Coordinates of C-alpha atoms in Angstrom, one line a residue:
M1 CA -80.6 29.2 -35.7
P2 CA -78.7 26.5 -35.2
I3 CA -77.6 23.7 -38.0
A4 CA -79.0 20.4 -37.1
R5 CA -75.7 17.9 -36.3
Q6 CA -75.2 14.3 -36.7
S7 CA -74.7 12.8 -33.3
R8 CA -73.9 9.5 -31.4
I9 CA -73.0 9.2 -28.4
W10 CA -71.1 6.5 -26.5
P11 CA -70.8 5.8 -22.4
S12 CA -66.8 7.0 -23.0
G13 CA -67.3 9.9 -25.8
G14 CA -69.2 11.1 -28.4
V15 CA -69.1 12.2 -32.5
H16 CA -70.9 15.4 -33.4
L17 CA -70.8 15.1 -37.1
W18 CA -71.2 19.2 -38.2
P19 CA -72.6 20.4 -41.7
S20 CA -69.8 23.9 -42.9
G21 CA -72.0 26.4 -40.1
G22 CA -73.4 23.7 -37.6
S23 CA -73.2 25.7 -34.5
G24 CA -75.0 23.8 -31.1
P25 CA -76.3 25.7 -27.9
T26 CA -74.4 28.1 -25.5
D27 CA -74.0 25.5 -22.5
S28 CA -71.9 24.7 -19.1
H29 CA -70.3 21.5 -18.0
P30 CA -69.2 19.9 -14.8
R31 CA -66.6 18.5 -16.0
G32 CA -64.0 19.7 -17.8
H33 CA -64.0 18.5 -21.5
L34 CA -61.6 17.8 -24.6
V35 CA -63.0 18.3 -28.3
Y36 CA -60.9 16.9 -30.7
A37 CA -61.5 18.3 -34.9
A38 CA -61.2 15.1 -37.0
R39 CA -61.6 17.2 -39.8
G40 CA -62.5 19.9 -40.5
V41 CA -62.2 23.4 -38.3
L42 CA -63.6 23.6 -34.6
S43 CA -64.3 27.0 -33.1
V44 CA -64.7 27.1 -29.3
H45 CA -66.0 30.5 -28.0
T46 CA -66.1 31.1 -23.8
G47 CA -66.4 34.5 -21.9
R48 CA -62.6 34.5 -22.3
G49 CA -62.7 34.8 -25.5
T50 CA -62.3 32.2 -29.4
S51 CA -59.9 28.9 -29.9
I52 CA -60.2 27.8 -33.0
V53 CA -59.1 23.8 -33.6
P54 CA -57.8 22.8 -36.6
A55 CA -57.7 19.5 -38.4
N56 CA -55.7 17.8 -35.6
R57 CA -55.5 19.9 -32.4
I58 CA -57.2 19.6 -29.4
A59 CA -58.8 21.9 -27.6
W60 CA -59.5 21.6 -23.6
T61 CA -62.8 23.9 -21.8
P62 CA -62.6 24.2 -18.0
A63 CA -65.7 22.9 -16.2
G64 CA -68.3 25.5 -15.5
F65 CA -66.9 27.6 -18.6
T66 CA -70.1 28.9 -20.6
H67 CA -68.8 27.5 -24.4
Q68 CA -70.9 27.5 -27.7
H69 CA -68.9 24.9 -30.8
R70 CA -69.5 26.1 -34.5
A71 CA -68.4 24.0 -37.1
H72 CA -66.7 25.5 -40.2
G73 CA -66.7 23.3 -42.7
D74 CA -67.3 20.1 -42.6
T75 CA -66.7 18.6 -39.1
D76 CA -66.2 16.0 -37.3
M77 CA -65.5 16.9 -33.3
R78 CA -65.0 14.7 -30.9
I79 CA -65.4 15.2 -27.3
V80 CA -64.4 13.5 -23.9
F81 CA -65.4 14.9 -20.6
L82 CA -62.8 13.8 -17.8
P83 CA -62.9 13.4 -14.2
P84 CA -62.2 15.5 -12.2
A85 CA -59.0 14.2 -10.8
L86 CA -57.4 14.5 -14.5
A87 CA -58.6 17.8 -15.3
R88 CA -56.9 19.4 -12.4
L89 CA -53.9 18.5 -14.1
A90 CA -54.9 20.5 -17.4
P91 CA -55.1 24.5 -17.8
D92 CA -57.2 26.5 -15.2
R93 CA -58.2 28.3 -18.5
P94 CA -59.3 27.0 -22.3
A95 CA -56.2 26.1 -24.4
V96 CA -55.9 24.2 -27.8
F97 CA -53.0 21.5 -28.4
T98 CA -50.6 19.3 -31.3
A99 CA -52.3 16.2 -31.3
S100 CA -49.9 13.8 -31.0
G101 CA -50.6 10.1 -33.1
L102 CA -51.5 8.6 -29.6
A103 CA -53.5 11.5 -28.4
R104 CA -55.4 10.8 -31.4
E105 CA -55.9 7.1 -31.7
V106 CA -56.7 7.2 -27.7
L107 CA -59.2 10.3 -28.7
L108 CA -61.0 8.4 -31.5
A109 CA -61.3 4.9 -29.6
L110 CA -62.6 7.0 -26.4
T111 CA -65.4 7.6 -29.1
G112 CA -65.7 5.1 -30.7
P113 CA -68.8 2.7 -30.3
R114 CA -66.4 0.0 -28.4
R115 CA -67.3 -0.3 -24.7
Y116 CA -64.6 -0.3 -22.8
A117 CA -64.2 -1.1 -18.8
R118 CA -64.2 1.7 -16.0
A119 CA -60.1 0.2 -15.4
A120 CA -59.6 0.1 -19.4
E121 CA -61.1 3.4 -19.5
A122 CA -59.3 5.4 -16.9
R123 CA -55.9 3.8 -18.7
L124 CA -57.1 5.3 -21.3
H125 CA -58.2 8.7 -19.7
R126 CA -54.6 8.7 -18.5
V127 CA -52.9 8.1 -21.2
L128 CA -54.7 11.3 -22.7
V129 CA -53.8 13.5 -20.2
D130 CA -50.2 12.4 -19.6
E131 CA -49.6 13.2 -23.9
L132 CA -51.5 16.8 -23.7
Q133 CA -48.8 17.7 -21.0
E134 CA -45.9 17.2 -23.7
A135 CA -47.8 18.0 -26.4
D136 CA -47.3 22.4 -27.1
E137 CA -49.6 24.7 -26.7
L138 CA -50.9 26.8 -29.1
A139 CA -51.7 30.9 -29.3
L140 CA -55.1 29.3 -31.5
R141 CA -56.9 31.5 -29.2
L142 CA -58.4 35.1 -29.3
P143 CA -58.9 37.1 -26.7
E144 CA -62.8 38.7 -25.7
P145 CA -62.3 42.3 -26.0
R146 CA -64.4 44.4 -23.0
D147 CA -63.7 47.9 -23.5
D148 CA -66.3 49.5 -25.7
R149 CA -63.5 51.2 -28.0
L150 CA -61.8 47.6 -28.1
R151 CA -64.8 46.3 -29.3
A152 CA -65.5 48.7 -32.0
V153 CA -61.8 48.1 -33.6
A154 CA -62.9 44.7 -33.1
R155 CA -66.2 44.1 -35.1
I156 CA -64.5 46.5 -37.6
L157 CA -61.6 43.6 -38.3
Y158 CA -64.4 41.0 -37.9
D159 CA -66.0 42.2 -40.8
D160 CA -63.2 42.9 -43.2
P161 CA -59.9 40.5 -41.8
A162 CA -58.5 42.3 -45.1
D163 CA -58.7 45.9 -43.2
N164 CA -55.0 47.7 -43.5
A165 CA -55.7 50.5 -41.1
A166 CA -53.5 51.4 -39.0
L167 CA -54.2 52.0 -35.5
A168 CA -54.2 55.8 -35.7
A169 CA -57.3 55.3 -38.5
L170 CA -59.5 52.5 -36.8
G171 CA -59.1 54.4 -33.9
R172 CA -60.9 57.7 -35.4
T173 CA -63.6 55.6 -35.9
A174 CA -63.6 53.9 -32.4
G175 CA -63.1 57.6 -30.9
A176 CA -59.5 56.7 -28.7
S177 CA -56.0 57.5 -29.6
A178 CA -53.5 54.6 -31.1
R179 CA -51.6 55.3 -27.6
T180 CA -55.2 54.4 -25.4
L181 CA -56.0 51.7 -28.1
S182 CA -52.1 49.9 -28.0
R183 CA -52.2 50.5 -23.8
L184 CA -55.6 49.0 -24.4
F185 CA -54.9 45.9 -26.2
H186 CA -51.4 45.6 -24.0
D187 CA -53.3 45.5 -20.4
E188 CA -56.5 43.5 -21.3
L189 CA -55.4 41.8 -24.6
G190 CA -51.9 40.8 -23.6
M191 CA -50.6 41.2 -26.7
T192 CA -50.0 43.7 -29.6
F193 CA -52.7 44.9 -31.7
Y194 CA -50.8 43.7 -34.7
E195 CA -50.3 40.3 -32.8
W196 CA -54.2 40.4 -32.2
R197 CA -55.1 41.3 -35.9
T198 CA -52.7 38.6 -37.6
Q199 CA -54.5 36.3 -35.0
L200 CA -56.9 37.1 -35.9
R201 CA -56.4 37.2 -39.8
I202 CA -55.2 33.4 -39.3
F203 CA -58.4 32.6 -38.1
H204 CA -60.2 33.5 -40.5
A205 CA -57.7 31.8 -42.7
L206 CA -58.4 28.5 -41.6
V207 CA -62.5 28.5 -42.3
L208 CA -61.2 29.9 -46.1
L209 CA -58.4 27.3 -45.9
A210 CA -61.1 24.2 -44.5
D211 CA -63.6 25.9 -47.3
G212 CA -61.3 24.5 -50.0
H213 CA -60.5 28.2 -51.0
D214 CA -56.0 27.3 -52.2
T215 CA -53.5 29.3 -50.2
T216 CA -52.9 32.9 -52.4
R217 CA -56.6 34.0 -52.1
V218 CA -56.8 32.9 -48.8
A219 CA -53.4 35.7 -48.3
H220 CA -55.2 38.3 -50.3
A221 CA -58.9 37.9 -48.7
C222 CA -57.0 38.1 -45.1
G223 CA -55.2 41.6 -46.0
W224 CA -52.0 39.7 -47.3
A225 CA -50.2 41.3 -50.8
N226 CA -48.0 38.3 -51.0
P227 CA -48.4 34.8 -49.8
S228 CA -44.7 34.6 -47.9
G229 CA -45.7 37.0 -45.6
F230 CA -49.0 35.0 -44.9
I231 CA -47.4 31.3 -45.1
A232 CA -44.5 32.7 -42.4
A233 CA -47.3 33.7 -40.1
F234 CA -49.9 30.9 -41.1
T235 CA -47.2 28.3 -40.1
R236 CA -45.5 29.7 -37.0
L237 CA -48.8 30.2 -34.9
V238 CA -50.4 27.1 -37.2
G239 CA -47.2 24.5 -36.8
T240 CA -48.1 23.7 -40.4
T241 CA -47.8 25.5 -44.0
P242 CA -51.7 26.5 -45.2
G243 CA -50.1 24.0 -48.3
R244 CA -50.1 21.2 -45.8
Y245 CA -52.3 22.1 -43.4
R246 CA -55.2 21.9 -46.4
A247 CA -54.5 18.6 -47.2
T248 CA -55.3 17.6 -43.4
T249 CA -58.7 19.3 -43.7

């Protein structure tokens, strides 16, 4: 059962304050929307997979995509819908971007209590889209397997991200050879098994960091024997070290 949230909706946007574990209903909208984690971590689930939105990142969900939001750690979620003319300038698929200082301030303004004239609001939307077009897109979307054999492997690792079993061992449980699973990961998800597992582990790490766990504990909980390896993988995907990230959540 979803946990209640506190919401404030303004003409130009909305604020949703989620307790840890809070979630919304599965929904879709006729307009594409941006969600911004001013604090905490959000996950955005769609049929294409799961996007993780750490603090000070922005997730884009195009119009018509069925989705669900979930909070990890106490989370301040801001949401802004884009008019169709500007939405056409955004990707046609879910994506996660870094939030520049200007984009952050525009998002906070559009989701605040101030009422903007229509022309002023349109200018702010345009500035926001311009900033997104210049922003780095982050590899923070985990594709959802469709093949039953891949789904069996995914379930094992969802339950225990620290599982270091080789693909051949996981394949024996899933009923497929390592070669078959490798091909499926490449053809269906566009990445290797090890890339997919690393992204899953980093997603889990973001949740643990949002809950206040230290870097060494998170590294071990996510399958790294050496925290330095975890820090390198985390920095590569998130764009900052776990320590610096934890200080901003």
